[in-house]
Coordinates of C-alpha atoms in Angstrom, one line a residue:
X111 CA 179.9 11.8 23.6
X112 CA 176.2 11.4 24.6
X113 CA 173.9 10.3 21.8
X114 CA 170.3 11.7 21.9
X115 CA 167.6 10.3 19.7
X116 CA 168.4 10.8 16.0
X117 CA 172.2 11.4 16.6
X118 CA 174.8 10.0 14.4
X119 CA 176.5 6.8 15.4
X120 CA 180.2 6.4 16.0
X121 CA 181.0 10.2 15.9
X122 CA 184.4 10.6 17.5
X123 CA 184.1 7.1 19.0
X124 CA 187.6 6.0 18.1
X125 CA 191.1 7.5 18.4
X126 CA 191.2 7.5 14.6
X127 CA 188.2 9.8 14.4
X128 CA 189.8 12.0 17.1
X129 CA 192.9 12.2 14.9
X130 CA 190.8 13.2 12.0
X131 CA 189.1 15.8 14.1
X132 CA 192.5 17.3 14.9
X133 CA 193.1 17.7 11.2
X134 CA 189.8 19.4 10.7
X135 CA 188.3 16.5 8.7
X136 CA 184.6 15.6 9.2
X137 CA 183.8 12.2 7.8
X138 CA 182.2 12.3 4.3
X139 CA 179.4 10.0 5.2
X140 CA 178.5 12.2 8.1
X141 CA 178.7 15.3 6.0
X142 CA 176.2 13.8 3.6
X143 CA 173.8 13.4 6.5
X144 CA 174.5 16.7 8.2
X145 CA 174.6 19.2 5.4
X146 CA 171.0 18.8 4.1
X147 CA 169.5 19.5 7.5
X148 CA 171.6 22.6 8.1
X149 CA 171.0 23.8 4.6
X150 CA 167.3 23.3 5.1
X151 CA 167.2 25.5 8.2
X152 CA 169.4 28.1 6.5
X153 CA 167.1 28.1 3.5
X154 CA 164.0 28.6 5.7
X155 CA 165.8 31.5 7.5
X156 CA 166.7 33.0 4.1
X157 CA 163.1 33.1 3.0
X158 CA 162.2 34.9 6.3
X159 CA 160.3 32.0 8.0
X160 CA 161.9 33.0 11.3
X161 CA 159.6 36.0 11.2
X162 CA 156.7 33.6 11.6
X163 CA 158.1 30.9 13.9
X164 CA 161.3 30.1 15.7
X165 CA 163.8 27.9 13.9
X166 CA 166.4 25.5 15.5
X167 CA 169.6 27.4 16.0
X168 CA 172.6 27.7 18.3
X169 CA 173.0 31.0 20.2
X170 CA 176.4 31.8 21.7
X171 CA 176.3 33.9 24.9
X172 CA 178.9 34.8 27.5
X173 CA 180.0 37.5 29.9
X174 CA 182.4 40.1 28.6
X175 CA 186.0 38.8 28.3
X176 CA 184.7 35.2 28.6
X177 CA 186.7 34.1 25.5
X178 CA 183.6 34.0 23.3
X179 CA 185.3 35.6 20.3
X180 CA 188.2 33.3 20.6
X181 CA 185.9 30.2 20.4
X182 CA 184.2 31.6 17.3
X183 CA 187.5 32.4 15.7
X184 CA 188.7 28.8 16.3
X185 CA 185.5 27.3 14.9
X186 CA 185.4 29.6 11.8
X187 CA 189.1 29.9 11.1
X188 CA 189.0 33.7 10.8
X189 CA 189.8 36.6 13.0
X190 CA 186.7 38.4 14.4
X191 CA 186.6 41.8 16.1
X192 CA 188.3 41.8 19.5
X193 CA 188.9 44.3 22.3
X194 CA 187.6 45.4 25.6
X195 CA 184.0 46.2 26.4
X196 CA 181.2 45.3 24.0
X197 CA 182.8 43.9 20.8
X198 CA 179.8 42.1 19.4
X199 CA 177.2 44.9 19.0
X200 CA 174.8 43.2 16.6
X201 CA 173.6 39.5 16.4
X202 CA 176.1 37.8 14.0
X203 CA 174.8 34.8 12.2
X204 CA 177.9 32.7 11.4
X205 CA 177.3 30.2 8.7
X206 CA 180.2 27.7 8.2
X207 CA 180.1 25.6 5.0
X208 CA 182.6 22.9 4.3
X209 CA 183.6 22.8 0.6
X210 CA 185.9 20.4 -1.2
X211 CA 187.2 19.8 -4.7
X212 CA 190.1 22.3 -4.6
X213 CA 187.8 25.3 -4.1
X214 CA 189.5 28.0 -2.2
X215 CA 188.3 30.0 0.8
X216 CA 185.5 32.5 0.1
X217 CA 182.9 34.4 2.2
X218 CA 179.8 36.6 2.0
X219 CA 178.7 39.2 4.5
X220 CA 175.2 40.6 4.2
X221 CA 173.1 43.0 6.2
X222 CA 170.3 45.4 5.3
X223 CA 170.7 45.9 1.6
X224 CA 174.4 45.2 1.6
X225 CA 175.8 42.0 0.1
X226 CA 179.6 41.7 -0.1
X227 CA 181.6 38.8 -1.5
X228 CA 185.3 38.4 -0.8
X229 CA 188.1 35.8 -0.8
X230 CA 190.5 37.2 1.7
X231 CA 190.1 36.0 5.3
X232 CA 191.9 39.0 6.7
X233 CA 189.1 41.2 5.6
X234 CA 186.5 39.6 7.8
X235 CA 187.2 41.7 10.9
X236 CA 187.0 45.0 9.1
X237 CA 183.8 44.0 7.3
X238 CA 182.1 43.0 10.5
X239 CA 183.1 46.2 12.2
X240 CA 181.9 48.2 9.3
X241 CA 178.6 46.4 9.4
X242 CA 178.2 47.0 13.1
X243 CA 178.9 50.7 12.7
X244 CA 176.4 50.9 9.9
X245 CA 173.6 49.2 12.0
X246 CA 174.4 50.3 15.6
X247 CA 176.3 53.5 14.8
X248 CA 179.9 54.4 15.7
X249 CA 180.6 53.9 19.3
X250 CA 179.4 51.4 21.9
X251 CA 175.7 51.1 21.2
X252 CA 173.9 47.8 20.2
X253 CA 171.3 46.9 17.6
X254 CA 169.1 43.9 17.1
X255 CA 169.5 43.9 13.3
X256 CA 171.2 40.6 12.1
X257 CA 174.5 40.5 10.3
X258 CA 175.1 37.2 8.3
X259 CA 178.6 36.0 7.6
X260 CA 178.9 32.9 5.5
X261 CA 182.3 31.3 5.3
X262 CA 183.0 28.5 2.8
X263 CA 186.2 26.7 3.4
X264 CA 187.7 23.2 3.3
X265 CA 188.8 23.7 6.9
X266 CA 185.4 24.1 8.7
X267 CA 182.5 21.9 9.7
X268 CA 179.0 22.5 8.4
X269 CA 177.5 24.6 11.2
X270 CA 175.4 27.7 11.8
X271 CA 175.3 29.6 15.0
X272 CA 174.4 33.2 16.2
X273 CA 176.9 35.2 18.2
X274 CA 175.2 37.6 20.7
X275 CA 176.7 40.6 22.5
X276 CA 178.7 39.9 25.6
X277 CA 176.8 40.6 28.9
X278 CA 177.9 44.0 30.3
X279 CA 177.7 44.7 34.0
X280 CA 178.8 48.3 34.2
X281 CA 178.3 50.9 31.4
X282 CA 181.4 52.6 30.1
X283 CA 181.8 56.1 28.7
X284 CA 179.3 56.7 25.9
X285 CA 177.0 53.9 26.9
X286 CA 173.4 54.4 28.2
X287 CA 172.9 53.5 31.9
X288 CA 170.6 50.6 30.9
X289 CA 173.1 49.0 28.4
X290 CA 173.2 45.9 30.5
X291 CA 169.4 45.5 30.4
X292 CA 169.4 46.2 26.7
X293 CA 171.9 43.4 26.1
X294 CA 170.0 41.0 28.3
X295 CA 166.7 41.8 26.5
X296 CA 168.4 41.1 23.1
X297 CA 169.9 37.8 24.4
X298 CA 166.6 36.6 26.0
X299 CA 164.8 37.1 22.7
X300 CA 167.0 34.4 21.2
X301 CA 167.7 32.0 24.1
X302 CA 164.2 31.8 25.5
X303 CA 162.9 29.9 22.4
X304 CA 162.6 26.2 22.8
X305 CA 164.1 25.8 19.4
X306 CA 167.4 27.3 20.4
X307 CA 170.5 25.5 21.7
X308 CA 172.2 27.8 24.2
X309 CA 176.0 27.7 23.9
X310 CA 177.3 29.3 27.1
X311 CA 180.9 30.4 27.2
X312 CA 182.5 30.4 30.7
X313 CA 186.1 31.0 31.7
X314 CA 187.6 28.3 33.9
X315 CA 189.2 30.9 36.2
X316 CA 185.9 32.2 37.6
X317 CA 183.2 30.7 39.7
X318 CA 180.9 29.1 37.2
X319 CA 177.9 29.6 39.5
X320 CA 178.3 33.4 39.4
X321 CA 178.5 33.9 35.7
X322 CA 175.6 36.0 34.3
X323 CA 175.5 34.0 31.0
X324 CA 174.9 30.7 32.7
X325 CA 172.3 32.3 35.1
X326 CA 170.4 33.6 32.0
X327 CA 170.5 30.2 30.4
X328 CA 169.2 28.5 33.5
X329 CA 166.3 31.0 33.7
X330 CA 165.0 30.0 30.3
X331 CA 166.2 26.4 30.5
X332 CA 166.0 25.3 34.1
X333 CA 166.6 21.6 33.4
X334 CA 169.6 22.3 31.1
X335 CA 168.1 20.2 28.3
X336 CA 169.2 22.6 25.6
X337 CA 172.3 24.2 27.2
X338 CA 175.9 23.3 26.4
X339 CA 178.7 25.1 28.3
X340 CA 182.2 25.8 27.0
X341 CA 184.9 26.2 29.5
X342 CA 187.7 28.5 28.2
X343 CA 191.1 29.7 29.5
X344 CA 192.1 26.5 31.3
X345 CA 195.7 27.7 31.3
X346 CA 194.7 30.6 33.7
X347 CA 193.3 28.6 36.5
X348 CA 194.8 28.7 40.0
X349 CA 196.9 25.6 41.0
X350 CA 194.9 23.3 43.2
X351 CA 191.6 24.0 41.6
X352 CA 192.0 21.5 38.7
X353 CA 189.9 18.8 40.3
X354 CA 187.1 21.3 40.9
X355 CA 187.1 22.2 37.3
X356 CA 187.0 18.5 36.3
X357 CA 183.9 18.1 38.5
X358 CA 182.3 20.9 36.5
X359 CA 183.2 19.3 33.2
X360 CA 181.9 15.9 34.4
X361 CA 178.5 17.5 35.1
X362 CA 178.8 17.1 38.9
X363 CA 178.4 20.8 39.9
X364 CA 175.7 22.3 37.6
X365 CA 174.3 19.5 35.6
X366 CA 173.5 20.1 31.9
X367 CA 172.0 17.5 29.6
X368 CA 174.4 18.5 26.8
X369 CA 177.3 18.7 29.2
X370 CA 180.5 20.7 29.1
X371 CA 183.5 20.9 26.7
X372 CA 186.8 22.6 27.6
X373 CA 188.8 24.4 25.0
X374 CA 192.0 26.4 24.9
X375 CA 192.0 29.1 22.2
X376 CA 194.6 31.6 21.1
X377 CA 195.6 34.1 23.8
X378 CA 196.5 37.7 23.1
X379 CA 200.2 36.9 23.1
X380 CA 199.7 34.2 20.5
X381 CA 197.7 36.7 18.4
X382 CA 200.5 39.3 18.8
X383 CA 203.0 36.6 17.8
X384 CA 200.8 35.9 14.7
X385 CA 200.3 32.3 15.7
X386 CA 197.9 30.9 13.0
X387 CA 194.6 29.3 14.0
X388 CA 195.8 26.0 12.5
X389 CA 198.9 26.2 14.7
X390 CA 196.8 27.2 17.7
X391 CA 194.7 24.0 17.1
X392 CA 197.9 21.8 17.4
X393 CA 199.0 23.8 20.4
X394 CA 195.6 23.3 22.1
X395 CA 195.8 19.5 21.6
X396 CA 199.3 19.4 22.9
X397 CA 198.2 21.4 26.0
X398 CA 195.5 18.8 26.8
X399 CA 197.7 15.8 26.0
X400 CA 200.4 16.9 28.4
X401 CA 198.2 18.3 31.2
X402 CA 198.4 16.4 34.4
X403 CA 194.6 16.6 35.1
X404 CA 192.9 17.5 31.8
X405 CA 194.5 14.9 29.5
X406 CA 191.7 12.5 30.4
X407 CA 189.2 14.8 28.8
X408 CA 190.6 14.0 25.3
X409 CA 189.6 10.4 25.6
X410 CA 186.2 11.4 27.0
X411 CA 185.6 13.7 24.0
X412 CA 185.2 16.7 26.3
X413 CA 188.1 18.9 25.1
X414 CA 189.4 20.7 22.1
X415 CA 187.8 23.0 19.5
X416 CA 187.5 20.1 17.0
X417 CA 185.6 18.0 19.5
X418 CA 183.3 21.1 20.1
X419 CA 182.7 21.6 16.4
X420 CA 181.7 17.9 16.0
X421 CA 179.4 18.0 19.0
X422 CA 177.8 21.2 18.0
X423 CA 177.1 20.0 14.5
X424 CA 175.7 16.7 15.8
X425 CA 173.6 18.5 18.5
X426 CA 172.2 21.0 15.9
X427 CA 171.2 18.4 13.4
X428 CA 169.7 16.2 16.2
X429 CA 167.8 19.3 17.3
X430 CA 166.6 20.0 13.8
X431 CA 165.4 16.5 13.3
X432 CA 163.4 16.5 16.5
X433 CA 162.0 19.9 15.7
X434 CA 160.8 19.2 12.2
X435 CA 157.5 17.4 12.9
X436 CA 156.5 20.2 15.3
X437 CA 157.7 22.8 12.8
X438 CA 155.6 21.2 10.1
X439 CA 152.5 21.3 12.3
X440 CA 153.1 24.9 13.2
X441 CA 153.4 25.8 9.5
X442 CA 150.2 24.0 8.7
X443 CA 148.3 25.7 11.5
X444 CA 149.6 29.2 10.6
X445 CA 148.8 28.6 6.9
X446 CA 145.2 27.6 7.8
X447 CA 144.8 30.7 10.0
X448 CA 146.5 33.1 7.5
X449 CA 144.5 31.9 4.5
X450 CA 141.2 32.3 6.5
X451 CA 142.3 35.8 7.5
X452 CA 143.3 36.6 4.0
X453 CA 140.0 35.5 2.6
X454 CA 138.3 38.0 4.8
X455 CA 140.4 40.9 3.5
X456 CA 139.2 43.3 0.9
X457 CA 140.3 42.0 -2.5
X458 CA 143.2 43.8 -4.3
X459 CA 144.4 43.8 -7.9
X460 CA 144.9 40.4 -9.4
X461 CA 148.5 39.2 -9.9
X462 CA 147.9 37.9 -13.5
X463 CA 149.0 40.8 -15.9
X464 CA 145.9 40.6 -18.1
X465 CA 143.5 40.3 -15.2
X466 CA 145.3 43.2 -13.5
X467 CA 144.8 45.3 -16.6
X468 CA 141.1 44.4 -16.7
X469 CA 140.9 45.3 -13.1
X470 CA 142.5 48.7 -13.8
X471 CA 140.0 49.4 -16.6
X472 CA 137.1 48.4 -14.4
X473 CA 138.4 50.7 -11.6
X474 CA 138.6 53.7 -13.9
X475 CA 135.1 52.9 -15.3
X476 CA 133.6 52.9 -11.8
X477 CA 135.2 56.2 -11.1
X478 CA 133.9 57.7 -14.3
X479 CA 130.4 56.3 -13.7
X480 CA 130.2 58.0 -10.3
X481 CA 131.5 61.3 -11.7
X482 CA 128.9 61.2 -14.5
X483 CA 126.1 60.5 -12.1
X484 CA 127.3 63.4 -9.9
X485 CA 127.1 65.7 -12.9
X486 CA 123.7 64.5 -14.2
X487 CA 122.0 64.9 -10.8
X488 CA 120.6 61.4 -10.9
X489 CA 118.0 61.0 -8.1
X490 CA 119.0 58.7 -5.2
X491 CA 122.7 59.0 -6.0
X492 CA 124.8 59.6 -2.9
X493 CA 127.1 61.9 -4.9
X494 CA 124.2 64.0 -6.3
X495 CA 125.8 67.5 -6.6
X496 CA 122.5 69.2 -7.4
X497 CA 121.4 69.1 -3.7
X498 CA 124.3 71.4 -2.8
X499 CA 124.3 73.4 -6.1
X500 CA 120.6 74.1 -5.8
X501 CA 121.2 75.6 -2.4
X502 CA 123.9 77.9 -3.8
X503 CA 121.8 78.9 -6.8
X504 CA 119.0 79.8 -4.4
X505 CA 121.3 82.0 -2.4
X506 CA 122.2 83.8 -5.7
X507 CA 118.5 84.3 -6.5
X508 CA 117.9 85.5 -3.0
X509 CA 120.7 88.0 -3.3
X510 CA 119.2 89.3 -6.6
X511 CA 115.8 89.7 -5.0
X512 CA 117.3 91.5 -2.0
X513 CA 118.7 94.2 -4.2
X514 CA 115.1 95.3 -5.1
X515 CA 114.6 96.7 -1.7
X516 CA 117.3 99.3 -2.3
X517 CA 116.1 100.0 -5.9
X518 CA 114.3 103.2 -5.1
X519 CA 117.3 104.7 -3.3
X520 CA 119.5 103.8 -6.2
X521 CA 117.1 105.4 -8.7
X522 CA 116.9 108.6 -6.7
X523 CA 120.6 108.8 -6.3
X524 CA 121.2 108.4 -10.0
X525 CA 118.5 110.9 -10.9
X526 CA 119.9 113.4 -8.5
X527 CA 123.4 112.8 -9.9
X528 CA 122.0 113.3 -13.4
X529 CA 120.3 116.6 -12.4
X530 CA 123.5 117.9 -10.9
X531 CA 125.9 116.9 -13.7
X532 CA 124.0 116.5 -16.9
X533 CA 120.5 118.2 -16.9
X534 CA 120.3 121.1 -19.4
X535 CA 117.4 123.5 -20.0
X536 CA 114.7 120.8 -19.4
X537 CA 112.5 120.9 -16.4
X538 CA 112.8 118.2 -13.7
X539 CA 111.2 114.9 -14.7
X540 CA 111.9 115.3 -18.4
X541 CA 115.0 113.0 -18.3
X542 CA 116.1 111.3 -21.5
X543 CA 116.8 107.6 -22.3
X544 CA 120.5 107.9 -21.3
X545 CA 119.4 108.3 -17.7
X546 CA 117.4 105.2 -18.0
X547 CA 120.5 103.3 -19.2
X548 CA 122.7 104.9 -16.5
X549 CA 120.3 103.7 -13.8
X550 CA 120.2 100.2 -15.2
X551 CA 124.0 100.0 -15.6
X552 CA 124.6 101.2 -12.1
X553 CA 122.3 98.6 -10.7
X554 CA 123.6 95.7 -12.8
X555 CA 127.3 96.4 -12.2
X556 CA 126.7 95.9 -8.5
X557 CA 125.8 92.3 -9.2
X558 CA 129.0 91.3 -10.9
X559 CA 131.0 90.6 -7.7
X560 CA 128.4 88.4 -6.0
X561 CA 128.1 86.4 -9.3
X562 CA 131.8 85.7 -9.3
X563 CA 131.6 84.8 -5.6
X564 CA 128.9 82.3 -6.4
X565 CA 131.2 80.8 -9.0
X566 CA 134.0 80.4 -6.5
X567 CA 131.8 78.7 -3.9
X568 CA 130.4 76.2 -6.5
X569 CA 133.9 75.5 -7.9
X570 CA 135.0 74.5 -4.4
X571 CA 131.9 72.4 -3.9
X572 CA 132.3 70.5 -7.2
X573 CA 136.1 70.0 -6.7
X574 CA 135.5 68.6 -3.2
X575 CA 132.8 66.3 -4.4
X576 CA 134.9 65.0 -7.3
X577 CA 137.8 64.5 -4.9
X578 CA 135.6 62.6 -2.5
X579 CA 134.6 60.3 -5.5
X580 CA 138.4 59.8 -6.2
X581 CA 139.1 58.8 -2.6
X582 CA 136.1 56.4 -2.5
X583 CA 137.1 54.7 -5.8
X584 CA 140.9 54.6 -5.2
X585 CA 141.2 54.2 -1.4
X586 CA 144.3 52.0 -1.7
X587 CA 145.9 53.5 -4.8
X588 CA 147.9 56.7 -4.0
X589 CA 149.1 57.1 -7.5
X590 CA 145.6 57.1 -9.0
X591 CA 144.4 59.4 -6.2
X592 CA 147.2 61.8 -6.9
X593 CA 146.6 61.7 -10.7
X594 CA 142.8 62.2 -10.2
X595 CA 143.3 65.1 -7.7
X596 CA 145.7 66.9 -10.1
X597 CA 143.4 66.5 -13.1
X598 CA 140.4 67.6 -11.0
X599 CA 142.2 70.7 -9.9
X600 CA 143.6 71.5 -13.4
X601 CA 140.3 71.1 -15.1
X602 CA 138.3 73.0 -12.5
X603 CA 140.8 75.9 -12.7
X604 CA 140.6 76.1 -16.5
X605 CA 136.8 75.8 -16.4
X606 CA 136.5 78.4 -13.7
X607 CA 138.5 80.9 -15.8
X608 CA 136.2 80.1 -18.7
X609 CA 133.0 80.6 -16.7
X610 CA 134.4 83.8 -15.2
X611 CA 135.0 85.2 -18.7
X612 CA 131.5 84.2 -19.7
X613 CA 129.9 85.8 -16.7
X614 CA 131.9 89.0 -17.3
X615 CA 130.7 88.9 -20.9
X616 CA 127.1 88.5 -19.7
X617 CA 127.4 91.6 -17.5
X618 CA 129.0 93.5 -20.5
X619 CA 125.9 92.5 -22.5
X620 CA 123.6 93.7 -19.7
X621 CA 125.1 97.2 -20.3
X622 CA 123.2 97.2 -23.6
X623 CA 119.8 97.4 -21.8
X624 CA 117.7 95.2 -24.0
X625 CA 114.7 92.9 -23.9
X626 CA 111.8 92.0 -26.2
X627 CA 108.9 94.5 -26.2
X628 CA 106.4 91.8 -25.2
X629 CA 108.5 90.8 -22.3
X630 CA 108.9 94.4 -21.2
X631 CA 105.2 95.1 -21.4
X632 CA 104.5 92.0 -19.4
X633 CA 106.9 93.2 -16.7
X634 CA 105.3 96.7 -16.8
X635 CA 101.9 95.2 -16.2
X636 CA 103.2 93.1 -13.3
X637 CA 104.5 96.2 -11.6
X638 CA 101.0 97.8 -11.8
X639 CA 102.1 100.7 -14.0
X640 CA 98.8 101.0 -15.8
X641 CA 96.0 103.0 -14.1
X642 CA 92.5 101.7 -13.4
X643 CA 93.6 98.2 -14.1
X644 CA 94.2 98.9 -17.8
X645 CA 96.9 96.7 -19.3
X646 CA 99.8 98.4 -21.0
X647 CA 100.5 97.3 -24.6
X648 CA 102.2 98.5 -27.7
X649 CA 98.8 100.1 -28.8
X650 CA 98.3 102.4 -25.7
X651 CA 101.9 102.9 -24.5
X652 CA 102.3 106.1 -26.5
X653 CA 99.8 107.9 -24.4
X654 CA 101.3 106.8 -21.1
X655 CA 102.6 109.6 -18.9
X656 CA 106.1 108.2 -18.6
X657 CA 107.5 111.2 -16.8
X658 CA 105.7 110.5 -13.6
X659 CA 106.1 106.7 -13.9
X660 CA 109.8 106.7 -14.5
X661 CA 110.8 104.6 -11.4
X662 CA 108.2 102.0 -12.2
X663 CA 109.5 101.7 -15.7
X664 CA 113.0 101.2 -14.4
X665 CA 111.8 98.7 -11.9
X666 CA 110.0 96.7 -14.6
X667 CA 113.2 96.4 -16.6
X668 CA 115.2 95.5 -13.5
X669 CA 112.9 92.6 -12.9
X670 CA 113.7 91.3 -16.4
X671 CA 117.5 91.7 -15.7
X672 CA 117.1 89.9 -12.3
X673 CA 115.3 87.0 -13.9
X674 CA 117.7 86.8 -16.7
X675 CA 120.8 86.7 -14.4
X676 CA 119.0 84.4 -11.9
X677 CA 119.0 81.7 -14.6
X678 CA 122.0 82.6 -16.8
X679 CA 124.7 82.6 -14.2
X680 CA 123.7 79.2 -12.8
X681 CA 123.4 77.8 -16.3
X682 CA 126.9 79.0 -17.2
X683 CA 128.3 77.5 -14.0
X684 CA 126.4 74.3 -14.3
X685 CA 127.4 73.7 -18.0
X686 CA 131.1 74.5 -17.8
X687 CA 131.9 73.7 -14.1
X688 CA 129.9 70.5 -13.9
X689 CA 128.8 69.0 -17.2
X690 CA 131.8 69.9 -19.3
X691 CA 134.3 69.4 -16.4
X692 CA 132.9 65.9 -15.8
X693 CA 133.3 65.0 -19.4
X694 CA 136.9 66.3 -19.6
X695 CA 137.8 64.4 -16.4
X696 CA 136.4 61.1 -17.5
X697 CA 138.2 61.4 -20.9
X698 CA 141.5 62.2 -19.2
X699 CA 141.2 59.3 -16.7
X700 CA 140.4 56.9 -19.5
X701 CA 143.5 58.2 -21.3
X702 CA 145.6 56.6 -18.5
X703 CA 144.9 53.2 -20.1
X704 CA 147.2 54.1 -23.0
X705 CA 150.7 53.1 -22.1
X706 CA 150.3 53.2 -18.3
X707 CA 152.5 51.0 -16.1
X708 CA 149.6 49.1 -14.5
X709 CA 151.8 47.8 -11.7
X710 CA 152.9 51.3 -10.7
X711 CA 149.4 52.8 -11.1
X712 CA 147.9 50.1 -8.9
X713 CA 150.6 50.3 -6.3
X714 CA 148.8 50.1 -2.9
X715 CA 149.5 52.1 0.2
X716 CA 146.9 51.7 3.0
X717 CA 146.5 49.8 6.2
X718 CA 144.1 47.3 4.5
X719 CA 146.4 46.8 1.5
X720 CA 149.5 46.5 3.6
X721 CA 147.8 44.0 5.8
X722 CA 146.7 42.0 2.8
X723 CA 150.1 42.1 1.2
X724 CA 151.7 41.1 4.5
X725 CA 149.3 38.2 4.9
X726 CA 150.0 37.1 1.3
X727 CA 153.7 37.3 1.8
X728 CA 153.5 35.2 4.9
X729 CA 151.3 32.7 3.1
X730 CA 153.8 32.5 0.3
X731 CA 156.9 31.9 2.4
X732 CA 155.1 29.4 4.7
X733 CA 153.9 27.5 1.6
X734 CA 157.4 27.4 0.3
X735 CA 158.7 26.3 3.7
X736 CA 156.1 23.6 3.8
X737 CA 157.3 22.3 0.4
X738 CA 160.9 22.3 1.7
X739 CA 160.0 20.4 4.9
X740 CA 157.9 17.8 3.0
X741 CA 161.1 16.5 1.4
X742 CA 162.5 15.6 4.8
X743 CA 159.5 14.1 6.5

């Protein structure tokens, strides 16, 4: 066997070691050297480091019906799914772990959220098929989700490899037309990495130069430095072609730095006859020992599954050792870049529980401060609601003023109605005070609808502004945004109902027709009721000819009503919808501090937060990987 830099000495170098290989025994001193390196890479893959950079691994590829499954069965000691067409439909990470000390066989299969432990080797095939159906669906589709099968047994070598779907040439029923390209794309994603050893399975009874698997390996590894080929089905070759096959194995046809190994695994008839894998191993060795042409391969360490297992383990560990310095440098560079990028991200909640709680309190206080400044109308505040409210209050006042233009028509209509329905023996113009009240009430009642409309508009304005404050203060915290939005809506709804009731009460009070005498006289004077510039007062009002000045008297009182409503309605709205609503909202938000699950409340969902969390997770796993690697360098 060829020894690259960093390989183990004397592996399979004597007939005694070959005998031990036959028995499935890997020397203990070699195990002590091998296991830590393989465990290191497996631990890095377990923490997800292969999402950040490529890890040393062995990828198994082959055309359909190349014998790939049989090779993996022989290495692992368990039956894997078999059949025609695409059998492997998801990448299968096969982790073989040698155990001793009387411990029996056990295994774990994991994918997605599933994690199944079992101790019956006969269950492997069913569990793998179930996992593939779960990930790729029932049928013949493929999926790039990884299935991990870890087998712990006294009968295996320490080895990790990834089985990939067999290369399909023609789609079968139920497969998409581009299934071949889908499979090749999946295979390339593994074998194109410099860190991957490509294990190519090729049947002896086909022209090796025409196999799709070897072509793909050559495309990504033209010099063959990281490609090892396995020749299967040596019992099916045509007589007279044995020497040609020997030339292939001895690297004289398509040279590969890692060379070729020939194996003879169980055939379908042996499986049907329930020949065990252990028995198949003995049958394999006897086949090579007695073969006229291939017996020489035993002495050259180029035949049998046990020889393959030893070489694969050695090659993988050598590959890991060579890759470690570069891996360490890649981790350092990525950590530097990620930490720099993370420092430029907007800060999120601290991880320390107490600091996280303080951050939560501070976040709520900032929200309350903005809400209070919105409600107080502080100058220069970007959330100053009074800019918008003043505009709506002016519209209300303008509407009140606009009703004055139709005042005369309303008065005439009411007087005419009175004369038709209520006038008795009195002559026209001698109307009583009830007519005055009727006119006022008719005018005022028309203002109730617009007042409620103003309330609705301002409620929407305030609610939108408060919600904008919520989004600005809790941009990355959907829970807080949801809580704040619900509280804003509930409080505004209750306050709106309260204000509406107050406004209706105000209009009910306006039916009483009342004002202070002094205020009324002032309004009368402003309407030019007095003749010759004489001011009307309590002293001279008794002599005033009120019959002819009836409309002016009504107009004077209506001016008072308009002024009163122009102020009172906005004050009611401002107090209950803005001032009191802001206080209630702030109190309720502060109440979240009592017994709140801070971690849930501050759960983030945004592109910025997801990016920051993703960066932090990458930094964490790369830091852990760096610590693990430092123990080996």
